mmCIF file of N, CA and C in Angstrom:
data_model
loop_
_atom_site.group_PDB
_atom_site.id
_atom_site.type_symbol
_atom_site.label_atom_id
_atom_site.label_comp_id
_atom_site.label_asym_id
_atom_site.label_seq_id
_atom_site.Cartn_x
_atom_site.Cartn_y
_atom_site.Cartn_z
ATOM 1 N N UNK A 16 -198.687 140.828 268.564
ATOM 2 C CA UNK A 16 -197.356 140.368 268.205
ATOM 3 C C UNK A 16 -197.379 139.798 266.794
ATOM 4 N N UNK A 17 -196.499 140.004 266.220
ATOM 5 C CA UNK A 17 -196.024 139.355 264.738
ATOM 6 C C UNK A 17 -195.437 138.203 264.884
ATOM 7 N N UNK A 18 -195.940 137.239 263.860
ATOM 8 C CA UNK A 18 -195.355 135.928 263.767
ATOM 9 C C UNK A 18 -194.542 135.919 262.390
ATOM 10 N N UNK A 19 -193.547 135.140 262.166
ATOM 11 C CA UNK A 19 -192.695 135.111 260.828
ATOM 12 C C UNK A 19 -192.802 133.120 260.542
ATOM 13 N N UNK A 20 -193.508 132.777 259.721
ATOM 14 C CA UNK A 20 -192.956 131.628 258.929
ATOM 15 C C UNK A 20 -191.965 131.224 257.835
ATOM 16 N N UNK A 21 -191.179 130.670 257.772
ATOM 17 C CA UNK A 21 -190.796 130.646 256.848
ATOM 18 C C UNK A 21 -190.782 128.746 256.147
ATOM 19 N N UNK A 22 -190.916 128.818 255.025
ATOM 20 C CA UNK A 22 -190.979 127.616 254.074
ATOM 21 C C UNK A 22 -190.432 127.205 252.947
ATOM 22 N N UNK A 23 -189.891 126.193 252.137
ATOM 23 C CA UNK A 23 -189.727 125.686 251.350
ATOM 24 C C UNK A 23 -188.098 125.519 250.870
ATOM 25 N N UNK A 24 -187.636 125.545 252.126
ATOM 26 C CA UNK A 24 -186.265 124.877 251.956
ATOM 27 C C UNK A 24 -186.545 123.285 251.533
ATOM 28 N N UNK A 25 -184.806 123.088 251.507
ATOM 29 C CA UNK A 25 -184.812 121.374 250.540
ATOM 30 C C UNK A 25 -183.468 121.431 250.414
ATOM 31 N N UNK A 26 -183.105 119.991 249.764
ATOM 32 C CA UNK A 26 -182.357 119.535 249.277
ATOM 33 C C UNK A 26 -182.253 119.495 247.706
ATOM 34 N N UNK A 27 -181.332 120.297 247.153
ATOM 35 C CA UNK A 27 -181.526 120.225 245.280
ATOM 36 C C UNK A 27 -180.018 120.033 244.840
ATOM 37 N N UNK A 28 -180.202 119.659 243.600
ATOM 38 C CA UNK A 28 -178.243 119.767 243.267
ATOM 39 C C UNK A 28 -178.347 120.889 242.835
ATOM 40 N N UNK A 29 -176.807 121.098 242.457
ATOM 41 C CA UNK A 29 -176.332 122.202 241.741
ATOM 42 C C UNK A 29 -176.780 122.163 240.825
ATOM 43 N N UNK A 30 -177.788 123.807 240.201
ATOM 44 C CA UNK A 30 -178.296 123.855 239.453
ATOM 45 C C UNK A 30 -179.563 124.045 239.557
ATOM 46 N N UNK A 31 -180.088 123.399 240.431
ATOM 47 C CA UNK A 31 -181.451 123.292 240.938
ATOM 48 C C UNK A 31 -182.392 125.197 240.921
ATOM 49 N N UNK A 32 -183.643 124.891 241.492
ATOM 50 C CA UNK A 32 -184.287 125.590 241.754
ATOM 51 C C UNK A 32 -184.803 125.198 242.956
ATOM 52 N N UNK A 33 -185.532 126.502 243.849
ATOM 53 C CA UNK A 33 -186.333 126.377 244.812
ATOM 54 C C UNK A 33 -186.902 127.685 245.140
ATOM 55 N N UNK A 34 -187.727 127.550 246.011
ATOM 56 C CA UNK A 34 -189.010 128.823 245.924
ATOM 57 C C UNK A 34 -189.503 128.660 247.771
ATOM 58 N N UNK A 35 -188.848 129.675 248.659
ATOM 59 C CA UNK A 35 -189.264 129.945 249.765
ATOM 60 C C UNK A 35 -190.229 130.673 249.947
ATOM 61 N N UNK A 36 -190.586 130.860 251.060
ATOM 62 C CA UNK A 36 -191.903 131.439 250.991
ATOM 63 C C UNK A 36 -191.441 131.962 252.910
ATOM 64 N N UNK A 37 -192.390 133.207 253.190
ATOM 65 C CA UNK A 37 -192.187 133.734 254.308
ATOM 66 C C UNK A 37 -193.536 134.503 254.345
ATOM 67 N N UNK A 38 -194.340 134.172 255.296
ATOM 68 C CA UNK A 38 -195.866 134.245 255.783
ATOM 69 C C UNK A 38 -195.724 134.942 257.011
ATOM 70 N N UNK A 39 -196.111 136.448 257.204
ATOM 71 C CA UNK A 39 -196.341 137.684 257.870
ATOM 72 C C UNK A 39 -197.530 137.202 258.868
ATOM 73 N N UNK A 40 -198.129 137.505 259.803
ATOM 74 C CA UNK A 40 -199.099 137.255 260.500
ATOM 75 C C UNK A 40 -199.218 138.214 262.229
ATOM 76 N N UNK A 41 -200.653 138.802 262.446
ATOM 77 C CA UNK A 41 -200.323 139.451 263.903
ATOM 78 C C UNK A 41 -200.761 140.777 263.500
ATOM 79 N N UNK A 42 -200.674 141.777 264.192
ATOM 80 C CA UNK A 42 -201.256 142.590 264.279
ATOM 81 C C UNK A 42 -200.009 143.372 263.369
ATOM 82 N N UNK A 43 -200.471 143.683 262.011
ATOM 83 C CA UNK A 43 -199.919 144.398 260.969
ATOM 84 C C UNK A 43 -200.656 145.244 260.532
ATOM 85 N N UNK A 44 -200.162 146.824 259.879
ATOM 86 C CA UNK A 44 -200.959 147.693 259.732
ATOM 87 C C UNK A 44 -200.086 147.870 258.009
ATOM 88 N N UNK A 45 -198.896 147.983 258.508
ATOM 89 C CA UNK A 45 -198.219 148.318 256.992
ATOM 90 C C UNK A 45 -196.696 147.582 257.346
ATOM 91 N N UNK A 46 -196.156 146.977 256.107
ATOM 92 C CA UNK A 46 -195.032 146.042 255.855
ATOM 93 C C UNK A 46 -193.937 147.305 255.293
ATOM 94 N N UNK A 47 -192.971 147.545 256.338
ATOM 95 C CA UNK A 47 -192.346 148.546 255.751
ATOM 96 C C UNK A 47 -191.205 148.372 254.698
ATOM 97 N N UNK A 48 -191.107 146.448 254.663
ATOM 98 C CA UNK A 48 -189.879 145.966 253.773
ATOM 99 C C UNK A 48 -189.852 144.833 254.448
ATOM 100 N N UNK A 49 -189.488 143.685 253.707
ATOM 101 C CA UNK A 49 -189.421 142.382 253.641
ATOM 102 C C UNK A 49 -188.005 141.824 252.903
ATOM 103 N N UNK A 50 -187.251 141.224 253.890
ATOM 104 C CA UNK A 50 -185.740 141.013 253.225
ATOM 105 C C UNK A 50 -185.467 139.222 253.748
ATOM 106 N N UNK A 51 -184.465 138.270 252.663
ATOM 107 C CA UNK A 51 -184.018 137.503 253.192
ATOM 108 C C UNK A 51 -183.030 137.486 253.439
ATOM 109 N N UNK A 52 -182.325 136.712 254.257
ATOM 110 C CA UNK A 52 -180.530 136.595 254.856
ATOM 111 C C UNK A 52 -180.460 135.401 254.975
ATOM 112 N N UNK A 53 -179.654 134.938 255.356
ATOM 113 C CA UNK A 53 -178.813 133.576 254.697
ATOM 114 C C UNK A 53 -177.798 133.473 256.014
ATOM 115 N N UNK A 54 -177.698 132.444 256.330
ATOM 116 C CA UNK A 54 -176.374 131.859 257.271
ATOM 117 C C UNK A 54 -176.155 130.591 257.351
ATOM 118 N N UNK A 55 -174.882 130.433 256.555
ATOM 119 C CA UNK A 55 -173.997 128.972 257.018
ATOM 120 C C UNK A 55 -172.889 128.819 258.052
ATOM 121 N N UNK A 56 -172.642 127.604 258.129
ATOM 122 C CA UNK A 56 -171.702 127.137 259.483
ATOM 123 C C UNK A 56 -170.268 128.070 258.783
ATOM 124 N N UNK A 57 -169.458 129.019 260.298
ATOM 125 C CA UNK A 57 -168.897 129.663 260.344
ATOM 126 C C UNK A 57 -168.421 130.937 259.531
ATOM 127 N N UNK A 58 -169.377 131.425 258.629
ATOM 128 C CA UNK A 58 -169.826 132.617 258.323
ATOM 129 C C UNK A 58 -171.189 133.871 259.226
ATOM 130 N N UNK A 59 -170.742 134.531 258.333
ATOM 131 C CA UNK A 59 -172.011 135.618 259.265
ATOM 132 C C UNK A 59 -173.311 135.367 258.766
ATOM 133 N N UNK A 60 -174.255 136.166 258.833
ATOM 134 C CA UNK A 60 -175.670 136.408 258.719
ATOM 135 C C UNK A 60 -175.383 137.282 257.530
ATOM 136 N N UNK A 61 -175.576 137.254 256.596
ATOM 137 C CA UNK A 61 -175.796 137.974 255.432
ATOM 138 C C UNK A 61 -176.987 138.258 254.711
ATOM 139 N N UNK A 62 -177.471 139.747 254.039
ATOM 140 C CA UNK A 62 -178.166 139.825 253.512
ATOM 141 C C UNK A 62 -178.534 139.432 252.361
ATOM 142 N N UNK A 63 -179.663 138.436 251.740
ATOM 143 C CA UNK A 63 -179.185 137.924 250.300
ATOM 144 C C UNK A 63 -180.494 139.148 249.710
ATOM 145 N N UNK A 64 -181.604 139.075 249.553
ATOM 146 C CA UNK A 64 -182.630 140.085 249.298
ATOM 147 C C UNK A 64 -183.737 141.010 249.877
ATOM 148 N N UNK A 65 -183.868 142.492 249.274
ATOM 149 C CA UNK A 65 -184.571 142.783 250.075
ATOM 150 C C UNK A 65 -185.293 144.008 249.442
ATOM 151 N N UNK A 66 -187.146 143.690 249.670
ATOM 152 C CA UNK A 66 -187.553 144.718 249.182
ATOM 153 C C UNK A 66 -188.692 145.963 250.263
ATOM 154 N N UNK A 67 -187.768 147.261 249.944
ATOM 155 C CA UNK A 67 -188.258 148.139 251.042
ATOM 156 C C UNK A 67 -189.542 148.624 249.956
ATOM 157 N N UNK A 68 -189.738 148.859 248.851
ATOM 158 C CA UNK A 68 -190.608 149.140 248.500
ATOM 159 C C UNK A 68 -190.818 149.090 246.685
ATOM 160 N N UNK A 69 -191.461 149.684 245.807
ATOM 161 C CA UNK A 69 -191.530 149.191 244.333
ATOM 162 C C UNK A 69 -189.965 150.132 244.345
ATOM 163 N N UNK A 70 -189.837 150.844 244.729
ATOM 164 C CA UNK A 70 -188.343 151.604 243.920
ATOM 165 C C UNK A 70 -187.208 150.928 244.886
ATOM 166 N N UNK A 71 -187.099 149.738 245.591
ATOM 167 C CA UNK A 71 -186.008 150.067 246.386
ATOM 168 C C UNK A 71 -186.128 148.293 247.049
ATOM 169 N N UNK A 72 -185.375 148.073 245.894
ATOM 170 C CA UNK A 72 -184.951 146.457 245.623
ATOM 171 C C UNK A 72 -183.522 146.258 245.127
ATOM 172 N N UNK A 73 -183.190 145.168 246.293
ATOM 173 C CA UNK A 73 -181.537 144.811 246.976
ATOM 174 C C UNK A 73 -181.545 143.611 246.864
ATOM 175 N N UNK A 74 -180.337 143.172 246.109
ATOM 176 C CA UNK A 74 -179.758 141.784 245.870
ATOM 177 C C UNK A 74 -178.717 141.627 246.168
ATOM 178 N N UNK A 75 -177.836 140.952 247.139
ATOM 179 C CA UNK A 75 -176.233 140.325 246.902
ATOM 180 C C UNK A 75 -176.047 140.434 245.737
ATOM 181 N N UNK A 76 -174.415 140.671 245.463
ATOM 182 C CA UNK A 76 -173.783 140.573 244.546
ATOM 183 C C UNK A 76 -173.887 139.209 243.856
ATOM 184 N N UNK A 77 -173.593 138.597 244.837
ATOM 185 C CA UNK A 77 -173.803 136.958 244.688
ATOM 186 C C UNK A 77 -174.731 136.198 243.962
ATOM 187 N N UNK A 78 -175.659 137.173 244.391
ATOM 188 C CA UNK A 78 -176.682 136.216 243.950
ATOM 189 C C UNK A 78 -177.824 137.538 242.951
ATOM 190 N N UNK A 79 -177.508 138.333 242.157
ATOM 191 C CA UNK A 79 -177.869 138.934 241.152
ATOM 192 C C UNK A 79 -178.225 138.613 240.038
ATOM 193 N N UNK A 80 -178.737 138.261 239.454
ATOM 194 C CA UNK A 80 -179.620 137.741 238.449
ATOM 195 C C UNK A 80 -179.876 136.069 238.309
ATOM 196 N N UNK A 81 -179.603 135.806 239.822
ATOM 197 C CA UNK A 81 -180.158 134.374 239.899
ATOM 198 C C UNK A 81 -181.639 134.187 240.514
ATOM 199 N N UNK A 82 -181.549 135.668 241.648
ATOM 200 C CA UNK A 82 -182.591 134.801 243.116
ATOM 201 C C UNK A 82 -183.622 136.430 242.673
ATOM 202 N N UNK A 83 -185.250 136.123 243.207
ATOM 203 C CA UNK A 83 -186.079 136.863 242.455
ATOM 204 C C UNK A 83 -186.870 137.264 244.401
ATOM 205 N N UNK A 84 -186.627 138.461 244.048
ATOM 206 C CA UNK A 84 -187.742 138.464 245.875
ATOM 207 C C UNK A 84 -189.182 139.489 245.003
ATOM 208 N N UNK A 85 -190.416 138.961 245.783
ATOM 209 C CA UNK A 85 -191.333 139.543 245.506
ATOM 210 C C UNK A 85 -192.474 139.401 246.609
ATOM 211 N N UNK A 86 -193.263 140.344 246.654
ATOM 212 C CA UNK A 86 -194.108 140.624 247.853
ATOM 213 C C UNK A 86 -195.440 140.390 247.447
ATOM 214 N N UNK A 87 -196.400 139.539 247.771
ATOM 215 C CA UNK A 87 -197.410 139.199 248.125
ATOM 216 C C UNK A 87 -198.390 140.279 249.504
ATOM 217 N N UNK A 88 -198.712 141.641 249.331
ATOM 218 C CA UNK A 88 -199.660 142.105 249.841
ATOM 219 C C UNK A 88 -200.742 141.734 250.786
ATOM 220 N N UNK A 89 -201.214 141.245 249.233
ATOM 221 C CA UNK A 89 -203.014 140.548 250.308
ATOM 222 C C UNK A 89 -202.590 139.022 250.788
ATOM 223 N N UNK A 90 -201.253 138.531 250.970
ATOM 224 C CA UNK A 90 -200.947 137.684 252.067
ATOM 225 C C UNK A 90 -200.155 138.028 253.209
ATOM 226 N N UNK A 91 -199.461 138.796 253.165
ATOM 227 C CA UNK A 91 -198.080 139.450 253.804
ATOM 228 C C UNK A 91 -197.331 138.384 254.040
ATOM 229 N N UNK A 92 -196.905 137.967 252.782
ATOM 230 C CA UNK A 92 -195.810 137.454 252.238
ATOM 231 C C UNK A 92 -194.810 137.898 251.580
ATOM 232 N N UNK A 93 -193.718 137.275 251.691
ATOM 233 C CA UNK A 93 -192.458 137.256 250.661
ATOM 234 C C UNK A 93 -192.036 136.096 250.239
ATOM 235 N N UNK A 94 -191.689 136.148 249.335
ATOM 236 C CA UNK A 94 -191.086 134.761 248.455
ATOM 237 C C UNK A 94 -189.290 135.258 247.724
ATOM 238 N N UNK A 95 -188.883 134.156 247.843
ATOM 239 C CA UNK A 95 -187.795 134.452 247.238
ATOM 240 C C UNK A 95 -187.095 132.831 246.139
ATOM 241 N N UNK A 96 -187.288 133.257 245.101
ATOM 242 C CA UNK A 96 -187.022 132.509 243.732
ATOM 243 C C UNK A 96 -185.932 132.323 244.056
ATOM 244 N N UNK A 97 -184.974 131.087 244.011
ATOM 245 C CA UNK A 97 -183.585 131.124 244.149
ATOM 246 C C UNK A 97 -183.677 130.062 242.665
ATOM 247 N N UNK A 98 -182.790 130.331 242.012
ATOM 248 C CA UNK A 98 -182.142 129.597 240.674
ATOM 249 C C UNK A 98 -181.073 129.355 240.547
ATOM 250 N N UNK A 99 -180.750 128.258 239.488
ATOM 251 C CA UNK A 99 -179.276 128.298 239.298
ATOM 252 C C UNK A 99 -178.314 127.887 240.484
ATOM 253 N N UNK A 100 -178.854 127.063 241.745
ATOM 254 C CA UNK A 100 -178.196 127.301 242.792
ATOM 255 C C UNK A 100 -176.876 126.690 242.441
ATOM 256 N N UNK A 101 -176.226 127.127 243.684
ATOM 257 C CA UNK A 101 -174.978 126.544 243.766
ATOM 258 C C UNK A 101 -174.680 126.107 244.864
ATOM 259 N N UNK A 102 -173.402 125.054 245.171
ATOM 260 C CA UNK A 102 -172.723 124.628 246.420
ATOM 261 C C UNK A 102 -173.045 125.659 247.625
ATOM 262 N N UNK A 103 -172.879 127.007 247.376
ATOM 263 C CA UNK A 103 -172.094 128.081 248.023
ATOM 264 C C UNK A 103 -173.561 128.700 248.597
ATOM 265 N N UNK A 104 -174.682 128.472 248.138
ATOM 266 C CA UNK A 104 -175.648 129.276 248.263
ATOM 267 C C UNK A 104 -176.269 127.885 249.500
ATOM 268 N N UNK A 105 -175.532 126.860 249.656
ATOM 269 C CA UNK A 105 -176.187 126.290 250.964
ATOM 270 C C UNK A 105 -176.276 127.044 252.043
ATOM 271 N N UNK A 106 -177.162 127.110 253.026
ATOM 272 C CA UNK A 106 -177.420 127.727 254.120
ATOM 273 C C UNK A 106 -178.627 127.603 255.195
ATOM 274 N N UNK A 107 -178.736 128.014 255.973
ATOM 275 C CA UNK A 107 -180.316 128.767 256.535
ATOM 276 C C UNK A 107 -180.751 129.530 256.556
ATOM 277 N N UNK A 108 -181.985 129.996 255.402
ATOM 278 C CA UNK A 108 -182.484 131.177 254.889
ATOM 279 C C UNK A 108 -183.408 131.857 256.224
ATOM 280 N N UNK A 109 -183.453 132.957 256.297
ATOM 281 C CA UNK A 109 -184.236 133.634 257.464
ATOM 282 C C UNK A 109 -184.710 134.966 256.649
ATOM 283 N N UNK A 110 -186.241 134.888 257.153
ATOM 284 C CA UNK A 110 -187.237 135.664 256.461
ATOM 285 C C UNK A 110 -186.821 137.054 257.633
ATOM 286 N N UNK A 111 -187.155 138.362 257.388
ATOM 287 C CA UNK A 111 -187.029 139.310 258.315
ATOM 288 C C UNK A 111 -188.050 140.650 257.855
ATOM 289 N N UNK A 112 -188.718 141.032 258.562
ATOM 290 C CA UNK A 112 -189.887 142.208 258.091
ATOM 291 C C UNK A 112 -189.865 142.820 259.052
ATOM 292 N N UNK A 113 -189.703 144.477 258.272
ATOM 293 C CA UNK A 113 -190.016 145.736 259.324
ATOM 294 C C UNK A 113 -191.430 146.003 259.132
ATOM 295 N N UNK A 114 -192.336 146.085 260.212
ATOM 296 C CA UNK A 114 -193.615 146.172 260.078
ATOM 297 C C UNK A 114 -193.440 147.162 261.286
ATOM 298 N N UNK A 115 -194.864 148.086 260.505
ATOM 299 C CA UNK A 115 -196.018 148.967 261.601
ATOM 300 C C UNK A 115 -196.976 148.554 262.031
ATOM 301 N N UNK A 116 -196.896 148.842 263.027
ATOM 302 C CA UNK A 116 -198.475 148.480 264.141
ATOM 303 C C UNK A 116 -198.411 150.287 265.107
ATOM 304 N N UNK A 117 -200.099 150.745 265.273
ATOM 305 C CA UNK A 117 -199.839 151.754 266.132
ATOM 306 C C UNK A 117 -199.406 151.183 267.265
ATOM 307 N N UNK A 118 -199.556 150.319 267.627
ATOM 308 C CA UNK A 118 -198.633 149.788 269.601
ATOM 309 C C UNK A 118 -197.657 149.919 269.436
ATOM 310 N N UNK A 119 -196.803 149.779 268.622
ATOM 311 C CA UNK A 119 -195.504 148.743 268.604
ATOM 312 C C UNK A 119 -194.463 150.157 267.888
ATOM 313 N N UNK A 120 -195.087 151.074 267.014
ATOM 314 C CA UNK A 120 -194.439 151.111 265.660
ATOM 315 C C UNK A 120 -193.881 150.585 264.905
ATOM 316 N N UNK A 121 -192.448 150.900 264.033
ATOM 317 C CA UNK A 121 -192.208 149.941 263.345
ATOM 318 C C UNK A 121 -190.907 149.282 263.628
ATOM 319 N N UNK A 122 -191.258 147.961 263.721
ATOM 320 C CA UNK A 122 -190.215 146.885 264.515
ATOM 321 C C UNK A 122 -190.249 145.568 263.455
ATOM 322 N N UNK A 123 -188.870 145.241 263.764
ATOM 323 C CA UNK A 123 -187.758 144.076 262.797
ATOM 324 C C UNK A 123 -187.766 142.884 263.125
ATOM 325 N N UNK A 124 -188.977 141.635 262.597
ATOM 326 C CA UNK A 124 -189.226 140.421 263.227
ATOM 327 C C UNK A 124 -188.191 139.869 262.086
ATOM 328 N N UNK A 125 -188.460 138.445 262.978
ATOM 329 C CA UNK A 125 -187.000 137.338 261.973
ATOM 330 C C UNK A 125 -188.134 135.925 262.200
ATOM 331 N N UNK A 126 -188.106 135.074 260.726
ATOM 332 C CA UNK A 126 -188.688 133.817 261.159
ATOM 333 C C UNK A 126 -187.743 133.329 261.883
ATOM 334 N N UNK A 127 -187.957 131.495 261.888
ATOM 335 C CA UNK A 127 -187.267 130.548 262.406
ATOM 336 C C UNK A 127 -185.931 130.470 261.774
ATOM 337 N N UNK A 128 -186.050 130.419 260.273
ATOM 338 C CA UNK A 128 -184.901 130.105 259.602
ATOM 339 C C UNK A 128 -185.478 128.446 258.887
ATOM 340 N N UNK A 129 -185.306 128.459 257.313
ATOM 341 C CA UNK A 129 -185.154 127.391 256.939
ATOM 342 C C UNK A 129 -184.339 126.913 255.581
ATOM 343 N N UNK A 130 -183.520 125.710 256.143
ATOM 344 C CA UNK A 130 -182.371 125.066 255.435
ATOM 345 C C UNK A 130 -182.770 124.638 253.749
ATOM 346 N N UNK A 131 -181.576 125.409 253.292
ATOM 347 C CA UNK A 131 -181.176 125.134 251.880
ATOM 348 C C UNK A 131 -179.972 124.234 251.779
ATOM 349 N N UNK A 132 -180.127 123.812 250.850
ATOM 350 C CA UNK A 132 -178.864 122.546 250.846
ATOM 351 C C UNK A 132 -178.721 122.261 249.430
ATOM 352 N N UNK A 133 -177.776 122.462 249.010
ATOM 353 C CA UNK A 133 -177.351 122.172 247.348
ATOM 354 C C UNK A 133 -175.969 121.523 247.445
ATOM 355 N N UNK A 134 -176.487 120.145 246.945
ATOM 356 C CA UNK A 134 -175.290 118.870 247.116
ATOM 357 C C UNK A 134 -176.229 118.207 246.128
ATOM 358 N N UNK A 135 -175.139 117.506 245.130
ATOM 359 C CA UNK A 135 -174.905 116.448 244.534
ATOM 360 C C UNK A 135 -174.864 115.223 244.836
#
């Protein structure tokens, strides 16, 4: 089974920076794409980034030349750079990876989810 961590939510003002982190673990053979999503109180689950591979990297509109996703390999990690935040980008970030395993094939884990908060 695959485990999903995810880390480095906080509290920052507007403006701020912060740097999540999402730690892969379990019986992994190949990471078929690593994406984050985002959900605040009474909105949906939205996709904010996501990378299926070196050619095939997805950003919200929203958040386009603010937030940076990049993949860590020899950890099976993802990280996602958020900058520049804003009010609007408060939420609970959730890590999500399609991974292969020969048991399993390839199947769509989700971490816990962890809180961003940009207040003044």
């Amino acid at each position: 089974q695959v485990q999903l961590v995810e880390s480095g939510g906080d509290l920052v003002q507007p403006g701020g920076s912060l740097r999540l982190s999402c730690s892969a673990s379990g019986n992994i053979f190949i990471i078929n794409s690593m994406a984050w999503y985002r959900q605040s109180p009474g909105k949906q689950r939205e996709l904010v980034a996501r990378h299926s591979s070196t050619r095939d990297i997805h950003y919200a509109d929203s958040v386009e030349g603010r937030f940076t996703i990049t993949l860590d390999s020899a950890k099976n990690a993802a990280y996602l750079q958020m900058n520049s935040l804003d009010v609007d980008d408060s939420a609970v970030y959730y890590c999500k990876a399609n991974i292969y395993a020969r048991a399993t094939g390839s199947v769509d884990y989700w971490g816990q989810g962890t809180q961003v908060t940009v207040s003044s």
